[in-house]
PDB file of C-alpha atoms in Angstrom:
ATOM      1  CA  MET O   1      41.410-168.230  49.607  1.00 49.00           C
ATOM      2  CA  LYS O   2      45.044-168.433  48.535  1.00 48.00           C
ATOM      3  CA  ASN O   3      45.239-164.625  48.396  1.00 48.00           C
ATOM      4  CA  TYR O   4      43.780-164.397  51.913  1.00 47.00           C
ATOM      5  CA  ASN O   5      46.372-166.846  53.249  1.00 51.00           C
ATOM      6  CA  ILE O   6      49.191-164.819  51.707  1.00 48.00           C
ATOM      7  CA  LEU O   7      47.755-161.631  53.213  1.00 44.00           C
ATOM      8  CA  TYR O   8      47.413-163.188  56.679  1.00 47.00           C
ATOM      9  CA  SER O   9      50.985-164.473  56.547  1.00 53.00           C
ATOM     10  CA  ALA O  10      52.269-161.048  55.523  1.00 47.00           C
ATOM     11  CA  LEU O  11      50.319-159.293  58.287  1.00 47.00           C
ATOM     12  CA  PHE O  12      51.545-161.789  60.888  1.00 47.00           C
ATOM     13  CA  THR O  13      55.163-161.390  59.767  1.00 49.00           C
ATOM     14  CA  VAL O  14      54.993-157.581  59.817  1.00 44.00           C
ATOM     15  CA  LEU O  15      53.315-157.564  63.217  1.00 46.00           C
ATOM     16  CA  THR O  16      55.804-159.988  64.756  1.00 49.00           C
ATOM     17  CA  PHE O  17      58.778-158.068  63.363  1.00 46.00           C
ATOM     18  CA  SER O  18      57.352-154.737  64.569  1.00 48.00           C
ATOM     19  CA  LEU O  19      56.744-156.065  68.078  1.00 46.00           C
ATOM     20  CA  GLU O  20      60.259-157.476  68.370  1.00 50.00           C
ATOM     21  CA  ILE O  21      61.960-154.322  67.076  1.00 47.00           C
ATOM     22  CA  GLY O  22      59.736-152.078  69.179  1.00 49.00           C
ATOM     23  CA  ALA O  23      60.369-154.063  72.331  1.00 48.00           C
ATOM     24  CA  LEU O  24      64.151-154.059  71.841  1.00 49.00           C
ATOM     25  CA  ASN O  25      64.234-150.327  71.143  1.00 52.00           C
ATOM     26  CA  CYS O  26      62.043-149.574  74.122  1.00 49.00           C
ATOM     27  CA  GLN O  27      64.103-151.731  76.485  1.00 50.00           C
ATOM     28  CA  THR O  28      67.277-149.921  75.401  1.00 52.00           C
ATOM     29  CA  ARG O  29      65.716-146.497  75.890  1.00 50.00           C
ATOM     30  CA  LEU O  30      64.304-147.327  79.293  1.00 46.00           C
ATOM     31  CA  ARG O  31      67.583-148.781  80.565  1.00 50.00           C
ATOM     32  CA  ASN O  32      69.566-145.762  79.350  1.00 51.00           C
ATOM     33  CA  SER O  33      67.159-143.177  80.747  1.00 46.00           C
ATOM     34  CA  LYS O  34      65.826-142.143  84.129  1.00 44.00           C
ATOM     35  CA  ILE O  35      62.141-142.528  83.360  1.00 42.00           C
ATOM     36  CA  GLU O  36      59.955-144.770  85.481  1.00 47.00           C
ATOM     37  CA  PRO O  37      59.594-148.441  84.529  1.00 49.00           C
ATOM     38  CA  GLN O  38      56.826-149.171  82.025  1.00 56.00           C
ATOM     39  CA  SER O  39      55.004-152.258  80.843  1.00 63.00           C
ATOM     40  CA  ILE O  40      56.424-153.375  77.503  1.00 85.00           C
ATOM     41  CA  PHE O  41      53.724-156.023  77.073  1.00 88.00           C
ATOM     42  CA  LYS O  42      50.240-155.827  78.539  1.00 90.00           C
ATOM     43  CA  PHE O  43      47.305-158.195  78.358  1.00 93.00           C
ATOM     44  CA  GLY O  44      43.747-157.619  79.458  1.00 94.00           C
ATOM     45  CA  CYS O  45      40.059-157.732  78.689  1.00 96.00           C
ATOM     46  CA  ILE O  46      37.858-155.290  76.809  1.00 96.00           C
ATOM     47  CA  ALA O  47      34.067-154.896  76.697  1.00 97.00           C
ATOM     48  CA  GLY O  48      31.256-152.446  76.132  1.00 96.00           C
ATOM     49  CA  PRO O  49      28.001-151.635  74.315  1.00 97.00           C
ATOM     50  CA  LEU O  50      27.774-150.626  70.657  1.00 96.00           C
ATOM     51  CA  LEU O  51      25.258-149.086  68.273  1.00 96.00           C
ATOM     52  CA  SER O  52      25.293-150.272  64.659  1.00 95.00           C
ATOM     53  CA  GLN O  53      23.622-149.718  61.314  1.00 93.00           C
ATOM     54  CA  LEU O  54      23.704-151.209  57.821  1.00 92.00           C
ATOM     55  CA  ASP O  55      23.972-149.257  54.619  1.00 90.00           C
ATOM     56  CA  GLY O  56      21.387-150.637  52.215  1.00 86.00           C
ATOM     57  CA  ASP O  57      18.678-151.525  54.732  1.00 82.00           C
ATOM     58  CA  GLY O  58      16.580-148.483  53.854  1.00 75.00           C
ATOM     59  CA  HIS O  59      16.628-147.053  57.377  1.00 71.00           C
ATOM     60  CA  THR O  60      19.476-144.782  58.415  1.00 69.00           C
ATOM     61  CA  GLY O  61      20.558-144.415  62.004  1.00 84.00           C
ATOM     62  CA  TYR O  62      22.449-146.364  64.635  1.00 91.00           C
ATOM     63  CA  ASN O  63      19.390-148.194  65.960  1.00 88.00           C
ATOM     64  CA  LYS O  64      20.706-151.701  66.694  1.00 92.00           C
ATOM     65  CA  LEU O  65      22.123-152.179  70.199  1.00 94.00           C
ATOM     66  CA  GLY O  66      24.811-154.832  70.606  1.00 96.00           C
ATOM     67  CA  ILE O  67      27.890-155.794  72.598  1.00 95.00           C
ATOM     68  CA  TYR O  68      31.626-155.731  72.017  1.00 95.00           C
ATOM     69  CA  ALA O  69      33.778-157.989  74.198  1.00 97.00           C
ATOM     70  CA  GLY O  70      37.033-159.900  74.150  1.00 97.00           C
ATOM     71  CA  LEU O  71      40.751-159.837  74.937  1.00 96.00           C
ATOM     72  CA  LYS O  72      43.437-157.287  74.138  1.00 94.00           C
ATOM     73  CA  GLY O  73      47.222-157.208  73.996  1.00 94.00           C
ATOM     74  CA  GLU O  74      49.588-154.234  73.834  1.00 92.00           C
ATOM     75  CA  ALA O  75      53.251-153.840  72.941  1.00 92.00           C
ATOM     76  CA  LEU O  76      55.054-150.594  73.765  1.00 89.00           C
ATOM     77  CA  LEU O  77      57.110-149.211  70.861  1.00 89.00           C
ATOM     78  CA  SER O  78      58.199-145.945  72.495  1.00 87.00           C
ATOM     79  CA  ASN O  79      57.085-143.519  75.186  1.00 83.00           C
ATOM     80  CA  SER O  80      54.349-142.256  72.828  1.00 88.00           C
ATOM     81  CA  PHE O  81      53.391-145.179  70.588  1.00 92.00           C
ATOM     82  CA  PHE O  82      52.197-148.715  71.167  1.00 92.00           C
ATOM     83  CA  ILE O  83      50.548-151.452  69.124  1.00 94.00           C
ATOM     84  CA  GLU O  84      47.285-153.031  70.236  1.00 95.00           C
ATOM     85  CA  VAL O  85      45.848-156.316  68.985  1.00 95.00           C
ATOM     86  CA  ASP O  86      42.393-157.494  70.097  1.00 96.00           C
ATOM     87  CA  LEU O  87      40.407-160.693  69.715  1.00 96.00           C
ATOM     88  CA  THR O  88      36.750-159.793  70.144  1.00 97.00           C
ATOM     89  CA  PHE O  89      33.115-160.699  69.532  1.00 97.00           C
ATOM     90  CA  SER O  90      30.764-158.044  68.145  1.00 96.00           C
ATOM     91  CA  SER O  91      27.012-158.214  67.556  1.00 96.00           C
ATOM     92  CA  LEU O  92      26.077-155.894  64.688  1.00 94.00           C
ATOM     93  CA  GLY O  93      23.093-155.415  62.441  1.00 93.00           C
ATOM     94  CA  SER O  94      20.095-153.231  61.781  1.00 90.00           C
ATOM     95  CA  LYS O  95      16.755-152.516  63.410  1.00 88.00           C
ATOM     96  CA  ILE O  96      13.774-150.557  62.184  1.00 80.00           C
ATOM     97  CA  PRO O  97      13.072-147.762  64.681  1.00 69.00           C
ATOM     98  CA  GLN O  98       9.986-147.796  66.886  1.00 59.00           C
ATOM     99  CA  GLU O  99       6.963-146.551  64.982  1.00 57.00           C
ATOM    100  CA  LEU O 100       5.547-143.237  66.110  1.00 48.00           C
ATOM    101  CA  PRO O 101       1.858-142.295  66.051  1.00 49.00           C
ATOM    102  CA  ASN O 102       0.841-140.991  62.625  1.00 49.00           C
ATOM    103  CA  SER O 103       4.016-142.501  61.149  1.00 50.00           C
ATOM    104  CA  ARG O 104       3.928-143.350  57.449  1.00 52.00           C
ATOM    105  CA  ILE O 105       6.274-146.286  57.947  1.00 52.00           C
ATOM    106  CA  VAL O 106       4.255-149.422  57.235  1.00 51.00           C
ATOM    107  CA  GLU O 107       7.133-151.874  57.761  1.00 51.00           C
ATOM    108  CA  ASN O 108       6.745-152.658  61.438  1.00 58.00           C
ATOM    109  CA  LYS O 109       9.333-155.346  62.040  1.00 77.00           C
ATOM    110  CA  ARG O 110      12.797-156.106  60.718  1.00 84.00           C
ATOM    111  CA  ILE O 111      15.859-156.936  62.774  1.00 89.00           C
ATOM    112  CA  VAL O 112      19.057-158.032  61.041  1.00 92.00           C
ATOM    113  CA  ARG O 113      21.624-159.719  63.289  1.00 94.00           C
ATOM    114  CA  MET O 114      25.227-160.196  62.177  1.00 95.00           C
ATOM    115  CA  ASN O 115      27.641-161.596  64.766  1.00 96.00           C
ATOM    116  CA  PHE O 116      31.370-161.386  64.081  1.00 97.00           C
ATOM    117  CA  VAL O 117      34.681-162.482  65.509  1.00 97.00           C
ATOM    118  CA  GLU O 118      37.089-159.578  64.984  1.00 97.00           C
ATOM    119  CA  VAL O 119      40.853-159.094  65.112  1.00 96.00           C
ATOM    120  CA  PRO O 120      41.584-155.345  65.228  1.00 96.00           C
ATOM    121  CA  LEU O 121      45.180-154.142  64.830  1.00 96.00           C
ATOM    122  CA  LEU O 122      45.648-150.596  66.144  1.00 97.00           C
ATOM    123  CA  ILE O 123      48.409-148.027  66.426  1.00 96.00           C
ATOM    124  CA  ASN O 124      47.957-145.912  69.550  1.00 94.00           C
ATOM    125  CA  TYR O 125      49.471-142.494  70.221  1.00 94.00           C
ATOM    126  CA  LYS O 126      49.648-141.115  73.754  1.00 89.00           C
ATOM    127  CA  LEU O 127      48.887-137.409  73.831  1.00 88.00           C
ATOM    128  CA  PRO O 128      51.404-135.449  75.965  1.00 80.00           C
ATOM    129  CA  HIS O 129      48.933-134.316  78.614  1.00 72.00           C
ATOM    130  CA  LYS O 130      49.508-135.436  82.208  1.00 72.00           C
ATOM    131  CA  THR O 131      46.241-134.161  83.709  1.00 73.00           C
ATOM    132  CA  TYR O 132      43.983-135.814  81.118  1.00 77.00           C
ATOM    133  CA  PRO O 133      45.932-138.757  79.638  1.00 83.00           C
ATOM    134  CA  LEU O 134      44.430-139.697  76.278  1.00 90.00           C
ATOM    135  CA  ASN O 135      45.254-142.129  73.475  1.00 91.00           C
ATOM    136  CA  LEU O 136      44.393-141.636  69.836  1.00 94.00           C
ATOM    137  CA  GLU O 137      44.007-144.908  67.934  1.00 96.00           C
ATOM    138  CA  ILE O 138      43.761-145.824  64.288  1.00 97.00           C
ATOM    139  CA  GLY O 139      43.961-149.150  62.538  1.00 97.00           C
ATOM    140  CA  MET O 140      42.291-151.934  60.623  1.00 96.00           C
ATOM    141  CA  GLY O 141      40.419-155.073  61.538  1.00 96.00           C
ATOM    142  CA  LEU O 142      39.619-158.466  60.076  1.00 96.00           C
ATOM    143  CA  LYS O 143      36.038-159.653  60.711  1.00 95.00           C
ATOM    144  CA  GLN O 144      34.681-163.178  60.292  1.00 96.00           C
ATOM    145  CA  LEU O 145      30.893-163.604  60.233  1.00 95.00           C
ATOM    146  CA  ILE O 146      29.796-166.469  62.505  1.00 96.00           C
ATOM    147  CA  HIS O 147      26.022-165.924  62.561  1.00 95.00           C
ATOM    148  CA  TYR O 148      23.448-164.191  60.373  1.00 94.00           C
ATOM    149  CA  SER O 149      19.713-164.069  61.106  1.00 93.00           C
ATOM    150  CA  VAL O 150      16.742-161.888  60.236  1.00 91.00           C
ATOM    151  CA  GLU O 151      13.386-161.264  61.877  1.00 88.00           C
ATOM    152  CA  GLU O 152      10.925-159.655  59.457  1.00 83.00           C
ATOM    153  CA  ASP O 153       7.166-159.646  59.088  1.00 79.00           C
ATOM    154  CA  ALA O 154       5.397-160.789  55.937  1.00 77.00           C
ATOM    155  CA  PHE O 155       4.829-157.264  54.647  1.00 71.00           C
ATOM    156  CA  SER O 156       8.486-156.313  54.998  1.00 73.00           C
ATOM    157  CA  ALA O 157       9.602-159.568  53.359  1.00 73.00           C
ATOM    158  CA  ARG O 158       7.452-158.869  50.304  1.00 74.00           C
ATOM    159  CA  LEU O 159       9.121-155.495  49.835  1.00 73.00           C
ATOM    160  CA  LYS O 160      12.725-156.524  50.471  1.00 79.00           C
ATOM    161  CA  SER O 161      13.588-159.907  51.905  1.00 83.00           C
ATOM    162  CA  PHE O 162      16.796-159.798  53.927  1.00 87.00           C
ATOM    163  CA  ALA O 163      16.401-163.358  55.196  1.00 88.00           C
ATOM    164  CA  SER O 164      16.873-164.726  51.663  1.00 86.00           C
ATOM    165  CA  LEU O 165      20.379-163.214  51.483  1.00 89.00           C
ATOM    166  CA  GLU O 166      21.950-165.550  54.032  1.00 87.00           C
ATOM    167  CA  SER O 167      23.756-167.745  51.484  1.00 89.00           C
ATOM    168  CA  GLU O 168      25.116-164.689  49.637  1.00 91.00           C
ATOM    169  CA  ILE O 169      26.540-162.761  52.575  1.00 93.00           C
ATOM    170  CA  ASN O 170      30.294-162.174  52.432  1.00 93.00           C
ATOM    171  CA  LYS O 171      31.548-163.782  55.633  1.00 93.00           C
ATOM    172  CA  ARG O 172      34.998-162.198  55.683  1.00 93.00           C
ATOM    173  CA  ASN O 173      35.449-158.433  55.826  1.00 93.00           C
ATOM    174  CA  PHE O 174      38.033-155.767  56.493  1.00 95.00           C
ATOM    175  CA  SER O 175      37.256-152.643  58.489  1.00 96.00           C
ATOM    176  CA  GLY O 176      38.792-149.294  59.347  1.00 97.00           C
ATOM    177  CA  ILE O 177      38.910-148.130  62.968  1.00 97.00           C
ATOM    178  CA  VAL O 178      39.415-144.735  64.631  1.00 97.00           C
ATOM    179  CA  GLY O 179      38.989-143.916  68.269  1.00 97.00           C
ATOM    180  CA  ILE O 180      40.030-142.076  71.393  1.00 95.00           C
ATOM    181  CA  GLU O 181      40.395-143.381  74.932  1.00 94.00           C
ATOM    182  CA  ARG O 182      41.289-142.102  78.351  1.00 92.00           C
ATOM    183  CA  PHE O 183      43.346-144.247  80.687  1.00 84.00           C
ATOM    184  CA  TYR O 184      44.014-144.328  84.384  1.00 82.00           C
ATOM    185  CA  LYS O 185      46.550-146.888  85.586  1.00 80.00           C
ATOM    186  CA  ASP O 186      45.148-150.270  84.542  1.00 84.00           C
ATOM    187  CA  PHE O 187      41.765-148.981  83.345  1.00 90.00           C
ATOM    188  CA  THR O 188      40.780-147.311  80.073  1.00 92.00           C
ATOM    189  CA  ILE O 189      37.495-146.118  78.617  1.00 94.00           C
ATOM    190  CA  GLY O 190      37.053-144.906  75.067  1.00 95.00           C
ATOM    191  CA  VAL O 191      34.912-144.488  71.995  1.00 96.00           C
ATOM    192  CA  ARG O 192      35.579-146.239  68.676  1.00 96.00           C
ATOM    193  CA  ALA O 193      34.045-145.854  65.239  1.00 97.00           C
ATOM    194  CA  THR O 194      34.369-148.920  62.997  1.00 96.00           C
ATOM    195  CA  PHE O 195      33.340-149.065  59.351  1.00 94.00           C
ATOM    196  CA  ALA O 196      33.482-151.941  56.872  1.00 94.00           C
ATOM    197  CA  ILE O 197      35.828-151.398  53.932  1.00 94.00           C
ATOM    198  CA  ASN O 198      34.253-154.034  51.712  1.00 92.00           C
ATOM    199  CA  TYR O 199      30.597-155.037  51.383  1.00 93.00           C
ATOM    200  CA  GLN O 200      28.874-157.758  53.365  1.00 92.00           C
ATOM    201  CA  TYR O 201      26.591-158.052  50.323  1.00 93.00           C
ATOM    202  CA  TYR O 202      26.563-156.403  46.882  1.00 91.00           C
ATOM    203  CA  ASN O 203      23.754-156.941  44.370  1.00 87.00           C
ATOM    204  CA  LYS O 204      25.152-156.348  40.885  1.00 84.00           C
ATOM    205  CA  ALA O 205      21.717-156.902  39.336  1.00 80.00           C
ATOM    206  CA  TYR O 206      20.348-153.993  41.346  1.00 81.00           C
ATOM    207  CA  PHE O 207      22.795-151.491  39.897  1.00 81.00           C
ATOM    208  CA  ASP O 208      22.534-152.932  36.381  1.00 79.00           C
ATOM    209  CA  ASN O 209      18.754-152.509  36.487  1.00 72.00           C
ATOM    210  CA  LEU O 210      19.157-149.058  37.967  1.00 68.00           C
ATOM    211  CA  GLN O 211      21.242-147.958  35.001  1.00 64.00           C
ATOM    212  CA  GLN O 212      18.629-149.396  32.651  1.00 65.00           C
ATOM    213  CA  ARG O 213      15.885-147.533  34.570  1.00 56.00           C
ATOM    214  CA  LYS O 214      13.957-150.640  35.525  1.00 61.00           C
ATOM    215  CA  SER O 215      12.058-151.124  38.759  1.00 60.00           C
ATOM    216  CA  VAL O 216      14.433-152.165  41.534  1.00 60.00           C
ATOM    217  CA  ASP O 217      12.331-151.344  44.584  1.00 66.00           C
ATOM    218  CA  ASN O 218      12.093-154.957  45.747  1.00 75.00           C
ATOM    219  CA  LEU O 219      15.835-155.688  45.570  1.00 80.00           C
ATOM    220  CA  VAL O 220      18.330-155.182  48.385  1.00 85.00           C
ATOM    221  CA  PRO O 221      21.158-153.130  46.820  1.00 87.00           C
ATOM    222  CA  LEU O 222      24.023-153.752  49.265  1.00 90.00           C
ATOM    223  CA  LEU O 223      24.873-154.234  52.905  1.00 92.00           C
ATOM    224  CA  ARG O 224      27.805-152.650  54.684  1.00 93.00           C
ATOM    225  CA  SER O 225      28.118-152.356  58.457  1.00 93.00           C
ATOM    226  CA  TYR O 226      29.078-149.413  60.635  1.00 93.00           C
ATOM    227  CA  TYR O 227      29.149-149.206  64.393  1.00 96.00           C
ATOM    228  CA  ILE O 228      30.129-146.954  67.274  1.00 96.00           C
ATOM    229  CA  SER O 229      31.284-148.634  70.480  1.00 96.00           C
ATOM    230  CA  LEU O 230      31.856-147.422  74.023  1.00 95.00           C
ATOM    231  CA  VAL O 231      34.531-149.751  75.348  1.00 93.00           C
ATOM    232  CA  GLY O 232      36.278-150.129  78.643  1.00 94.00           C
ATOM    233  CA  SER O 233      39.328-152.266  79.275  1.00 94.00           C
ATOM    234  CA  TYR O 234      41.310-153.563  82.203  1.00 93.00           C
ATOM    235  CA  THR O 235      44.940-154.694  82.155  1.00 89.00           C
ATOM    236  CA  ILE O 236      45.221-158.073  83.857  1.00 89.00           C
ATOM    237  CA  PHE O 237      49.003-158.434  83.739  1.00 83.00           C
ATOM    238  CA  GLY O 238      52.070-157.011  82.032  1.00 77.00           C
ATOM    239  CA  LYS O 239      55.848-157.373  82.006  1.00 59.00           C
ATOM    240  CA  LYS O 240      57.946-154.680  83.694  1.00 49.00           C
ATOM    241  CA  ILE O 241      61.205-153.675  82.035  1.00 43.00           C
ATOM    242  CA  TYR O 242      63.774-151.534  83.906  1.00 38.00           C
TER     243      TYR O 242
END
């Protein structure tokens, strides 16, 4: 916990310093140039659907539908770069796909729900294209698990019980983020891919037994979340600098 506090303090200090320097530099450039006034600071809301999956659940594919929603803030660093910080809620997890006729899948019900509060920190680059204005974004996020639940039938639970992992789930995670968005005035719409850097759950016994060639079929090896989100945002207000 002490290491996390040091890391949070360092991130907050770097972010605050970057915003202040960026804002001062941008104000100077705008005042000394003939370009149109721009918003140095913007605040708004962001929301959209997402599709997620979990590594380690035994079923690949983005089958779990969820939502991504919250608030966002932006600070302009230059004509091409700006920093974005969000505070959002995301509902992630895993879902076994619908069984098809003649399917060999005998597990007919398992839904893993993992709800997070996230704080993404992104660097955005505005592509120099006036007809189709696009932003490229890359960054990292801090996720805090606030709810974990599992729906699974008796057969699935006998094979691999995900409900029993609740007390062992890592509630704090870091993630990497890449995305692209198109903007028009106060509106943007984009696609983001988010992937966990560390595990939500890691079963050391599974990999030890695997190396010793023992049966490990009934153990959950690991859990790590991935999701793709389609997000739209709207700028509620911003500060104009001339």
